[in-house]
Coordinates of C-alpha atoms in Angstrom, one line a residue:
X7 CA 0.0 0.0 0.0
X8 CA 1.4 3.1 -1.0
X9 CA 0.6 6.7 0.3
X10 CA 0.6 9.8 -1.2
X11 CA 2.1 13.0 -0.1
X12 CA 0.4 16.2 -1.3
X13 CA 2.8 18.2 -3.3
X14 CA 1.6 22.2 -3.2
X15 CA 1.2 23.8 -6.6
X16 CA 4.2 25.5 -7.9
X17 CA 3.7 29.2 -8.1
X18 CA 5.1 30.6 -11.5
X19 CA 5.7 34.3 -11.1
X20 CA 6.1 36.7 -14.2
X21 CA 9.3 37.9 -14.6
X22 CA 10.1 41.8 -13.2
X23 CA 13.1 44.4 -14.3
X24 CA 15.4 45.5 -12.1
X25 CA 14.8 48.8 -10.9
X26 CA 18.3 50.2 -11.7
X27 CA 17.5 49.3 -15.7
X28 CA 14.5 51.6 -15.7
X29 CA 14.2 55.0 -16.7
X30 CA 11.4 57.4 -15.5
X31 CA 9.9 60.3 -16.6
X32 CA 6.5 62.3 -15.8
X33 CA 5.3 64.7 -18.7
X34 CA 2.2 66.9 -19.0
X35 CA -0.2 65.6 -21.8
X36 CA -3.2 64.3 -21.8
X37 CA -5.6 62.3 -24.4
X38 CA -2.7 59.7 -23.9
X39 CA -3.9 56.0 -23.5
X40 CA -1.7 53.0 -22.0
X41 CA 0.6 51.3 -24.3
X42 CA 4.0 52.3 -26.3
X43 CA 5.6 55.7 -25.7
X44 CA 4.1 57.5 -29.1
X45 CA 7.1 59.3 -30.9
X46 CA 5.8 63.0 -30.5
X47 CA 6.6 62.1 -26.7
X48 CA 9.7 61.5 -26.6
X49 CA 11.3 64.9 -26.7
X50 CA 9.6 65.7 -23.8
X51 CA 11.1 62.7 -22.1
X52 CA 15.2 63.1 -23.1
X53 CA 15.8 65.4 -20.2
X54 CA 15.1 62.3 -17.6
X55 CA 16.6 59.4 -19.8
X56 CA 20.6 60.1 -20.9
X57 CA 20.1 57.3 -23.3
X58 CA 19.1 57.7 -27.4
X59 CA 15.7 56.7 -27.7
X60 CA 16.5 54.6 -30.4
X61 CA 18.2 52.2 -28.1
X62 CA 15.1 52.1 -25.6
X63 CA 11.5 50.3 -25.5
X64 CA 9.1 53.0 -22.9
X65 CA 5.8 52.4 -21.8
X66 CA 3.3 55.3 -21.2
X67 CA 0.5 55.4 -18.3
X68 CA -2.0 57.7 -17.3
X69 CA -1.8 58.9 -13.9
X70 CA -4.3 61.9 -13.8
X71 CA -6.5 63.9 -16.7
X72 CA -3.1 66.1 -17.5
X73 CA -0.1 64.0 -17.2
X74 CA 1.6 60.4 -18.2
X75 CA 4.2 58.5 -16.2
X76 CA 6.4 57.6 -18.5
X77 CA 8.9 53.9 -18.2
X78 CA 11.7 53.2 -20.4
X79 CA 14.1 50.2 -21.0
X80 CA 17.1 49.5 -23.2
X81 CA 16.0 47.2 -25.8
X82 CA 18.5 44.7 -25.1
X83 CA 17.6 44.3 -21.3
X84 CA 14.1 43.8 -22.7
X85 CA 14.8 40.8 -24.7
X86 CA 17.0 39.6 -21.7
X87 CA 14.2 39.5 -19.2
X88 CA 11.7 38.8 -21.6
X89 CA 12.1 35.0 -22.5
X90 CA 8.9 33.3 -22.7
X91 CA 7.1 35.6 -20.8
X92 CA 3.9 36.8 -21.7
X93 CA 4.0 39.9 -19.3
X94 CA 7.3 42.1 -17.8
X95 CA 6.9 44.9 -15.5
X96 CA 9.2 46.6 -13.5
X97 CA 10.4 45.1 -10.3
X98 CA 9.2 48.1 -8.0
X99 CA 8.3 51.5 -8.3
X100 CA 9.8 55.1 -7.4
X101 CA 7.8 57.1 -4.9
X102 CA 7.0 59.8 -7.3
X103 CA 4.7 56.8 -9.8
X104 CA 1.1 56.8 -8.5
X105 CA 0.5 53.8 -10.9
X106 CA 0.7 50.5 -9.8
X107 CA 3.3 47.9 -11.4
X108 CA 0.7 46.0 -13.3
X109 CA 0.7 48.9 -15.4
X110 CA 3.8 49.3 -16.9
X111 CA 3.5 45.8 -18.9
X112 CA 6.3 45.8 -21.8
X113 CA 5.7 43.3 -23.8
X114 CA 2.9 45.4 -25.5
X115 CA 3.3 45.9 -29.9
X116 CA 6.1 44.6 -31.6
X117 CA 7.3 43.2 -28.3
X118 CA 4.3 41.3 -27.4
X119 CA 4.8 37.4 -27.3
X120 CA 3.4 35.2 -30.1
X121 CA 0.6 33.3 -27.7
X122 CA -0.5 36.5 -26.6
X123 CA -0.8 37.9 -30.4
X124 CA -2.5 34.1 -31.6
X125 CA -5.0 34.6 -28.9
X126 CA -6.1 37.9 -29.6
X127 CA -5.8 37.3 -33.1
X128 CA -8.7 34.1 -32.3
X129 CA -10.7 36.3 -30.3
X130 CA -11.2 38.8 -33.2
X131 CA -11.4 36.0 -36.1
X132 CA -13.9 34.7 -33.3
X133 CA -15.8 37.7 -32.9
X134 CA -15.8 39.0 -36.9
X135 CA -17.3 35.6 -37.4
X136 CA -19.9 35.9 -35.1
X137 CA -20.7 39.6 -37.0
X138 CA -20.5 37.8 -40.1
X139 CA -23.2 35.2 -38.9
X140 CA -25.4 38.0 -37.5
X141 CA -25.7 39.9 -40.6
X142 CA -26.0 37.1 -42.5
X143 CA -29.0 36.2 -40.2
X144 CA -30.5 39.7 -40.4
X145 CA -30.2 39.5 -44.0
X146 CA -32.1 36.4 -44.4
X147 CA -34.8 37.5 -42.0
X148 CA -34.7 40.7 -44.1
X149 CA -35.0 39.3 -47.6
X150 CA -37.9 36.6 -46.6
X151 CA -39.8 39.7 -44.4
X152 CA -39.5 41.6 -47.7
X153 CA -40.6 38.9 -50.0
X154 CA -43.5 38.3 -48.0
X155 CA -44.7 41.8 -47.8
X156 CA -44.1 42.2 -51.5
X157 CA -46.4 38.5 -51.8
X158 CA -49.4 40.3 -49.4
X159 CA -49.3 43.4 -52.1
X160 CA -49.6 41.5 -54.9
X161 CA -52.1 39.6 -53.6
X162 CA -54.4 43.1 -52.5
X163 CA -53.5 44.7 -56.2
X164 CA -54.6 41.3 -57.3
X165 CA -58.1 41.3 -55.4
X166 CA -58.0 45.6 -56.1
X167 CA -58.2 44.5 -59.8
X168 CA -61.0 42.0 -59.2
X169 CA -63.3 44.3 -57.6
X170 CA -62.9 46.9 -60.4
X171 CA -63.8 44.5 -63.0
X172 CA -66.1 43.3 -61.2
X173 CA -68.4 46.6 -61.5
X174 CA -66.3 48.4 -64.2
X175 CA -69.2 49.6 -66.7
X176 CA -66.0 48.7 -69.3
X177 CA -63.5 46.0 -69.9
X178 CA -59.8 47.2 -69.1
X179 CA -60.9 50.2 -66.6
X180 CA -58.5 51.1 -64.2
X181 CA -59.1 52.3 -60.5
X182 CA -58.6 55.8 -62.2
X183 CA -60.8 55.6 -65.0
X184 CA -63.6 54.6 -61.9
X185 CA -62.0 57.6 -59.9
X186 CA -62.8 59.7 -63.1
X187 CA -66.3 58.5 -64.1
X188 CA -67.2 59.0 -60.4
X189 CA -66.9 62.9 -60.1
X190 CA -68.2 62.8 -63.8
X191 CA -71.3 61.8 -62.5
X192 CA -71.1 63.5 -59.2
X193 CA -70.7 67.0 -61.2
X194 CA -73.8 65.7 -63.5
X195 CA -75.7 65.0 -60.0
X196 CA -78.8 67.5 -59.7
X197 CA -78.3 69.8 -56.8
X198 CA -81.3 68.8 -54.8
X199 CA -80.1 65.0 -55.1
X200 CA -79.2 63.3 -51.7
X201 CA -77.7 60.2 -52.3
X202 CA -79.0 57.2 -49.7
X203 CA -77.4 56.8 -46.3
X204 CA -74.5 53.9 -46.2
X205 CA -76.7 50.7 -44.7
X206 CA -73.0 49.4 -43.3
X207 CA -73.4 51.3 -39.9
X208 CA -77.1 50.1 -38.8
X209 CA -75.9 46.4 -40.3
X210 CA -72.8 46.9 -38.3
X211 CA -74.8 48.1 -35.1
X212 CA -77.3 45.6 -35.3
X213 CA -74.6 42.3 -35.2
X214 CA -72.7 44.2 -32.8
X215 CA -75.4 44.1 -30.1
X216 CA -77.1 40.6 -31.3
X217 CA -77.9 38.6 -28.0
X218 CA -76.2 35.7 -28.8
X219 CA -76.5 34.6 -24.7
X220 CA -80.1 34.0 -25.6
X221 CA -81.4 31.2 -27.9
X222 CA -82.5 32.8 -31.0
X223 CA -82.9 31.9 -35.3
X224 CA -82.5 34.6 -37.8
X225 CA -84.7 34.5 -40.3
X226 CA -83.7 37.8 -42.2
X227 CA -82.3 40.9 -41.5
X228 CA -81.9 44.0 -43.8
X229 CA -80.8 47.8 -43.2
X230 CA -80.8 51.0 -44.7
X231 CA -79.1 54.2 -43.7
X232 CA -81.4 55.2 -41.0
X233 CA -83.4 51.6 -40.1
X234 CA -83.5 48.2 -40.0
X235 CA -85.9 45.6 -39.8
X236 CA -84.9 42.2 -38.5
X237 CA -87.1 38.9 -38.7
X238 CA -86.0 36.4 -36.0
X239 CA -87.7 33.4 -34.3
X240 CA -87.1 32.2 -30.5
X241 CA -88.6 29.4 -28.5
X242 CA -91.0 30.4 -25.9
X243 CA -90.9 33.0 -24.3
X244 CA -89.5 36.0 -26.6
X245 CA -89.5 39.0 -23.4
X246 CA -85.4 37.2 -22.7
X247 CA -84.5 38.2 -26.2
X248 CA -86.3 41.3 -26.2
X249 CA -85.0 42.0 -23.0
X250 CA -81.5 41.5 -24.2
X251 CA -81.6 42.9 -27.4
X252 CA -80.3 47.2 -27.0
X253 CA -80.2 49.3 -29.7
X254 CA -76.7 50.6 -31.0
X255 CA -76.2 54.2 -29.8
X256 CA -78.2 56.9 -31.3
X257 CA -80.5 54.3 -32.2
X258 CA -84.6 53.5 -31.1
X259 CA -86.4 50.3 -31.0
X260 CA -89.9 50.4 -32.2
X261 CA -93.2 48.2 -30.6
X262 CA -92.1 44.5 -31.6
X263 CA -94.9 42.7 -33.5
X264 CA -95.1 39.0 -32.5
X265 CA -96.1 35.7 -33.4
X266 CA -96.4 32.4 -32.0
X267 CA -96.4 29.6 -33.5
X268 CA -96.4 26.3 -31.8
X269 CA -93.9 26.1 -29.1
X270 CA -91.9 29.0 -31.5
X271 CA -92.7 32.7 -31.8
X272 CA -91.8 35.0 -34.2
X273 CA -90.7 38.3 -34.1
X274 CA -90.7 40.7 -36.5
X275 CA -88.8 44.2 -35.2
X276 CA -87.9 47.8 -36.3
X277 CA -84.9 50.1 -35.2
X278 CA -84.7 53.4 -36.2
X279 CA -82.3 56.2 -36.4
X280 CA -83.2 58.8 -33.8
X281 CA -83.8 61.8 -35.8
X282 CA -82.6 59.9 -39.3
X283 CA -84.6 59.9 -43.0
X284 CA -84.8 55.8 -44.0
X285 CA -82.8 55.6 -47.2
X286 CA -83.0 52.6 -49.7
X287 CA -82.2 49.3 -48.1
X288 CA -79.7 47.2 -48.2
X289 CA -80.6 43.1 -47.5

Protein backbone atom coordinates (compact mmCIF):
# COMPACT_ATOMS: atom_id res chain seq x y z
CA UNK A 1 0.00 0.00 0.00
CA UNK A 2 1.45 3.09 -1.02
CA UNK A 3 0.58 6.74 0.33
CA UNK A 4 0.56 9.79 -1.16
CA UNK A 5 2.05 12.96 -0.12
CA UNK A 6 0.42 16.20 -1.31
CA UNK A 7 2.81 18.17 -3.28
CA UNK A 8 1.56 22.16 -3.17
CA UNK A 9 1.24 23.83 -6.62
CA UNK A 10 4.22 25.50 -7.91
CA UNK A 11 3.75 29.20 -8.14
CA UNK A 12 5.14 30.63 -11.52
CA UNK A 13 5.73 34.33 -11.13
CA UNK A 14 6.12 36.66 -14.19
CA UNK A 15 9.32 37.92 -14.58
CA UNK A 16 10.14 41.84 -13.21
CA UNK A 17 13.11 44.35 -14.33
CA UNK A 18 15.37 45.49 -12.08
CA UNK A 19 14.83 48.81 -10.85
CA UNK A 20 18.34 50.21 -11.72
CA UNK A 21 17.46 49.26 -15.67
CA UNK A 22 14.46 51.55 -15.74
CA UNK A 23 14.23 54.99 -16.68
CA UNK A 24 11.36 57.41 -15.51
CA UNK A 25 9.88 60.25 -16.60
CA UNK A 26 6.50 62.34 -15.80
CA UNK A 27 5.32 64.67 -18.69
CA UNK A 28 2.23 66.85 -19.03
CA UNK A 29 -0.23 65.56 -21.82
CA UNK A 30 -3.23 64.31 -21.80
CA UNK A 31 -5.63 62.29 -24.44
CA UNK A 32 -2.67 59.71 -23.92
CA UNK A 33 -3.92 55.97 -23.52
CA UNK A 34 -1.68 53.01 -22.04
CA UNK A 35 0.62 51.26 -24.31
CA UNK A 36 4.05 52.31 -26.31
CA UNK A 37 5.58 55.67 -25.74
CA UNK A 38 4.13 57.53 -29.12
CA UNK A 39 7.09 59.28 -30.93
CA UNK A 40 5.75 62.99 -30.46
CA UNK A 41 6.64 62.06 -26.74
CA UNK A 42 9.71 61.52 -26.58
CA UNK A 43 11.35 64.90 -26.70
CA UNK A 44 9.64 65.66 -23.84
CA UNK A 45 11.09 62.67 -22.06
CA UNK A 46 15.20 63.06 -23.15
CA UNK A 47 15.76 65.39 -20.20
CA UNK A 48 15.08 62.25 -17.61
CA UNK A 49 16.60 59.40 -19.79
CA UNK A 50 20.59 60.06 -20.85
CA UNK A 51 20.10 57.31 -23.33
CA UNK A 52 19.11 57.70 -27.35
CA UNK A 53 15.75 56.71 -27.74
CA UNK A 54 16.46 54.56 -30.36
CA UNK A 55 18.15 52.20 -28.10
CA UNK A 56 15.06 52.12 -25.60
CA UNK A 57 11.54 50.34 -25.53
CA UNK A 58 9.13 53.03 -22.87
CA UNK A 59 5.77 52.43 -21.75
CA UNK A 60 3.35 55.30 -21.24
CA UNK A 61 0.49 55.39 -18.34
CA UNK A 62 -2.02 57.68 -17.33
CA UNK A 63 -1.84 58.89 -13.93
CA UNK A 64 -4.27 61.85 -13.85
CA UNK A 65 -6.45 63.89 -16.74
CA UNK A 66 -3.08 66.06 -17.52
CA UNK A 67 -0.14 63.99 -17.16
CA UNK A 68 1.56 60.43 -18.22
CA UNK A 69 4.22 58.46 -16.17
CA UNK A 70 6.37 57.60 -18.46
CA UNK A 71 8.95 53.86 -18.20
CA UNK A 72 11.71 53.20 -20.40
CA UNK A 73 14.08 50.18 -21.01
CA UNK A 74 17.06 49.49 -23.21
CA UNK A 75 15.99 47.22 -25.77
CA UNK A 76 18.46 44.66 -25.13
CA UNK A 77 17.61 44.31 -21.33
CA UNK A 78 14.07 43.77 -22.70
CA UNK A 79 14.77 40.79 -24.73
CA UNK A 80 17.01 39.62 -21.71
CA UNK A 81 14.24 39.46 -19.21
CA UNK A 82 11.70 38.83 -21.62
CA UNK A 83 12.12 34.98 -22.53
CA UNK A 84 8.87 33.26 -22.71
CA UNK A 85 7.12 35.62 -20.79
CA UNK A 86 3.85 36.79 -21.66
CA UNK A 87 4.01 39.93 -19.26
CA UNK A 88 7.34 42.10 -17.81
CA UNK A 89 6.90 44.91 -15.52
CA UNK A 90 9.17 46.57 -13.48
CA UNK A 91 10.39 45.09 -10.34
CA UNK A 92 9.22 48.14 -8.02
CA UNK A 93 8.32 51.45 -8.30
CA UNK A 94 9.78 55.12 -7.43
CA UNK A 95 7.80 57.05 -4.87
CA UNK A 96 6.95 59.81 -7.32
CA UNK A 97 4.67 56.84 -9.79
CA UNK A 98 1.13 56.77 -8.51
CA UNK A 99 0.49 53.81 -10.88
CA UNK A 100 0.66 50.49 -9.84
CA UNK A 101 3.32 47.86 -11.36
CA UNK A 102 0.73 45.96 -13.28
CA UNK A 103 0.71 48.91 -15.43
CA UNK A 104 3.78 49.33 -16.93
CA UNK A 105 3.47 45.77 -18.91
CA UNK A 106 6.28 45.84 -21.83
CA UNK A 107 5.70 43.30 -23.81
CA UNK A 108 2.93 45.42 -25.46
CA UNK A 109 3.34 45.93 -29.94
CA UNK A 110 6.10 44.63 -31.59
CA UNK A 111 7.27 43.23 -28.32
CA UNK A 112 4.29 41.34 -27.44
CA UNK A 113 4.78 37.36 -27.26
CA UNK A 114 3.40 35.19 -30.07
CA UNK A 115 0.58 33.33 -27.69
CA UNK A 116 -0.55 36.55 -26.63
CA UNK A 117 -0.79 37.86 -30.40
CA UNK A 118 -2.46 34.06 -31.60
CA UNK A 119 -4.96 34.58 -28.92
CA UNK A 120 -6.15 37.93 -29.65
CA UNK A 121 -5.77 37.33 -33.12
CA UNK A 122 -8.67 34.14 -32.33
CA UNK A 123 -10.72 36.28 -30.33
CA UNK A 124 -11.21 38.81 -33.20
CA UNK A 125 -11.43 36.02 -36.09
CA UNK A 126 -13.93 34.70 -33.29
CA UNK A 127 -15.76 37.66 -32.93
CA UNK A 128 -15.85 39.04 -36.91
CA UNK A 129 -17.30 35.59 -37.36
CA UNK A 130 -19.94 35.85 -35.07
CA UNK A 131 -20.71 39.59 -37.00
CA UNK A 132 -20.53 37.79 -40.14
CA UNK A 133 -23.16 35.22 -38.88
CA UNK A 134 -25.45 37.98 -37.47
CA UNK A 135 -25.66 39.92 -40.58
CA UNK A 136 -26.05 37.15 -42.48
CA UNK A 137 -29.02 36.21 -40.23
CA UNK A 138 -30.50 39.72 -40.40
CA UNK A 139 -30.25 39.53 -44.05
CA UNK A 140 -32.06 36.36 -44.36
CA UNK A 141 -34.77 37.50 -41.99
CA UNK A 142 -34.69 40.69 -44.15
CA UNK A 143 -35.01 39.29 -47.56
CA UNK A 144 -37.89 36.63 -46.62
CA UNK A 145 -39.76 39.69 -44.41
CA UNK A 146 -39.53 41.63 -47.67
CA UNK A 147 -40.58 38.87 -49.96
CA UNK A 148 -43.55 38.25 -47.95
CA UNK A 149 -44.68 41.82 -47.76
CA UNK A 150 -44.07 42.17 -51.46
CA UNK A 151 -46.36 38.54 -51.82
CA UNK A 152 -49.37 40.33 -49.42
CA UNK A 153 -49.26 43.45 -52.08
CA UNK A 154 -49.57 41.54 -54.90
CA UNK A 155 -52.11 39.60 -53.56
CA UNK A 156 -54.37 43.06 -52.51
CA UNK A 157 -53.47 44.66 -56.23
CA UNK A 158 -54.64 41.27 -57.31
CA UNK A 159 -58.07 41.26 -55.38
CA UNK A 160 -58.02 45.63 -56.15
CA UNK A 161 -58.20 44.46 -59.79
CA UNK A 162 -60.97 41.96 -59.21
CA UNK A 163 -63.33 44.28 -57.64
CA UNK A 164 -62.90 46.87 -60.38
CA UNK A 165 -63.81 44.48 -62.96
CA UNK A 166 -66.12 43.35 -61.19
CA UNK A 167 -68.36 46.62 -61.52
CA UNK A 168 -66.30 48.40 -64.23
CA UNK A 169 -69.19 49.59 -66.69
CA UNK A 170 -66.01 48.69 -69.33
CA UNK A 171 -63.50 46.03 -69.85
CA UNK A 172 -59.84 47.16 -69.09
CA UNK A 173 -60.94 50.23 -66.61
CA UNK A 174 -58.46 51.06 -64.16
CA UNK A 175 -59.06 52.34 -60.49
CA UNK A 176 -58.65 55.80 -62.20
CA UNK A 177 -60.77 55.59 -64.97
CA UNK A 178 -63.58 54.55 -61.88
CA UNK A 179 -62.03 57.64 -59.92
CA UNK A 180 -62.76 59.75 -63.10
CA UNK A 181 -66.26 58.54 -64.10
CA UNK A 182 -67.25 59.01 -60.36
CA UNK A 183 -66.88 62.90 -60.14
CA UNK A 184 -68.15 62.81 -63.82
CA UNK A 185 -71.34 61.77 -62.49
CA UNK A 186 -71.14 63.47 -59.17
CA UNK A 187 -70.69 67.05 -61.24
CA UNK A 188 -73.77 65.65 -63.54
CA UNK A 189 -75.67 64.97 -59.99
CA UNK A 190 -78.85 67.50 -59.74
CA UNK A 191 -78.34 69.83 -56.75
CA UNK A 192 -81.29 68.84 -54.80
CA UNK A 193 -80.13 64.98 -55.10
CA UNK A 194 -79.16 63.26 -51.71
CA UNK A 195 -77.67 60.21 -52.31
CA UNK A 196 -79.00 57.24 -49.74
CA UNK A 197 -77.45 56.76 -46.26
CA UNK A 198 -74.51 53.86 -46.24
CA UNK A 199 -76.75 50.67 -44.67
CA UNK A 200 -73.04 49.43 -43.30
CA UNK A 201 -73.43 51.28 -39.89
CA UNK A 202 -77.14 50.11 -38.77
CA UNK A 203 -75.89 46.42 -40.30
CA UNK A 204 -72.78 46.93 -38.29
CA UNK A 205 -74.81 48.06 -35.09
CA UNK A 206 -77.31 45.58 -35.30
CA UNK A 207 -74.60 42.28 -35.21
CA UNK A 208 -72.67 44.21 -32.77
CA UNK A 209 -75.36 44.07 -30.09
CA UNK A 210 -77.14 40.62 -31.33
CA UNK A 211 -77.85 38.65 -28.05
CA UNK A 212 -76.17 35.70 -28.77
CA UNK A 213 -76.55 34.61 -24.73
CA UNK A 214 -80.09 33.97 -25.61
CA UNK A 215 -81.38 31.22 -27.95
CA UNK A 216 -82.54 32.75 -31.02
CA UNK A 217 -82.86 31.93 -35.26
CA UNK A 218 -82.48 34.63 -37.77
CA UNK A 219 -84.68 34.48 -40.28
CA UNK A 220 -83.65 37.80 -42.22
CA UNK A 221 -82.29 40.95 -41.46
CA UNK A 222 -81.91 44.05 -43.78
CA UNK A 223 -80.79 47.79 -43.22
CA UNK A 224 -80.79 51.05 -44.69
CA UNK A 225 -79.13 54.25 -43.69
CA UNK A 226 -81.39 55.17 -41.05
CA UNK A 227 -83.40 51.59 -40.07
CA UNK A 228 -83.54 48.24 -40.00
CA UNK A 229 -85.87 45.62 -39.76
CA UNK A 230 -84.92 42.15 -38.52
CA UNK A 231 -87.10 38.89 -38.67
CA UNK A 232 -85.98 36.38 -35.98
CA UNK A 233 -87.66 33.39 -34.31
CA UNK A 234 -87.09 32.19 -30.49
CA UNK A 235 -88.58 29.44 -28.52
CA UNK A 236 -90.98 30.41 -25.86
CA UNK A 237 -90.89 33.01 -24.29
CA UNK A 238 -89.53 36.05 -26.58
CA UNK A 239 -89.46 39.05 -23.40
CA UNK A 240 -85.43 37.17 -22.68
CA UNK A 241 -84.54 38.20 -26.19
CA UNK A 242 -86.30 41.34 -26.20
CA UNK A 243 -85.04 41.99 -23.02
CA UNK A 244 -81.47 41.50 -24.18
CA UNK A 245 -81.57 42.95 -27.39
CA UNK A 246 -80.28 47.22 -27.04
CA UNK A 247 -80.23 49.33 -29.68
CA UNK A 248 -76.73 50.64 -31.04
CA UNK A 249 -76.22 54.16 -29.80
CA UNK A 250 -78.15 56.90 -31.33
CA UNK A 251 -80.52 54.31 -32.25
CA UNK A 252 -84.55 53.48 -31.10
CA UNK A 253 -86.40 50.29 -31.00
CA UNK A 254 -89.88 50.36 -32.20
CA UNK A 255 -93.19 48.24 -30.61
CA UNK A 256 -92.13 44.54 -31.62
CA UNK A 257 -94.86 42.72 -33.51
CA UNK A 258 -95.09 39.03 -32.47
CA UNK A 259 -96.14 35.71 -33.38
CA UNK A 260 -96.35 32.39 -32.04
CA UNK A 261 -96.44 29.60 -33.52
CA UNK A 262 -96.41 26.31 -31.82
CA UNK A 263 -93.88 26.13 -29.11
CA UNK A 264 -91.93 29.03 -31.46
CA UNK A 265 -92.67 32.72 -31.75
CA UNK A 266 -91.76 35.03 -34.22
CA UNK A 267 -90.74 38.34 -34.06
CA UNK A 268 -90.69 40.72 -36.45
CA UNK A 269 -88.80 44.25 -35.24
CA UNK A 270 -87.89 47.79 -36.29
CA UNK A 271 -84.86 50.13 -35.17
CA UNK A 272 -84.73 53.40 -36.24
CA UNK A 273 -82.32 56.22 -36.36
CA UNK A 274 -83.17 58.76 -33.76
CA UNK A 275 -83.79 61.84 -35.78
CA UNK A 276 -82.56 59.93 -39.35
CA UNK A 277 -84.59 59.88 -43.01
CA UNK A 278 -84.79 55.85 -44.05
CA UNK A 279 -82.77 55.65 -47.19
CA UNK A 280 -82.98 52.56 -49.67
CA UNK A 281 -82.22 49.25 -48.08
CA UNK A 282 -79.69 47.21 -48.15
CA UNK A 283 -80.59 43.09 -47.51
Amino acid sequence: MTSRVPVPARTVSAPTVPADRLFWSIVEASGIRAGRIPSGLWPLIEEDVPVDPEQLWGIAVPIDDHRIAACAIRSADLIDHAGDAVALTPAELPGFIPAPAAAFNFLVGEHEPRAARRARLRRHCVAAACTLLSVVLIAIGLSRRTAAWNAEALAARKATDGVIASIAPHPGWSRDDLALELMHRRQAAPAEFVPPADAAEALAGVLANWPTQVANRPQAISASGASASISVTVPGDAQAFLAALKPPEGWRLNEPRLAAIDKVTRLNLELRKVGGDEGEGTR
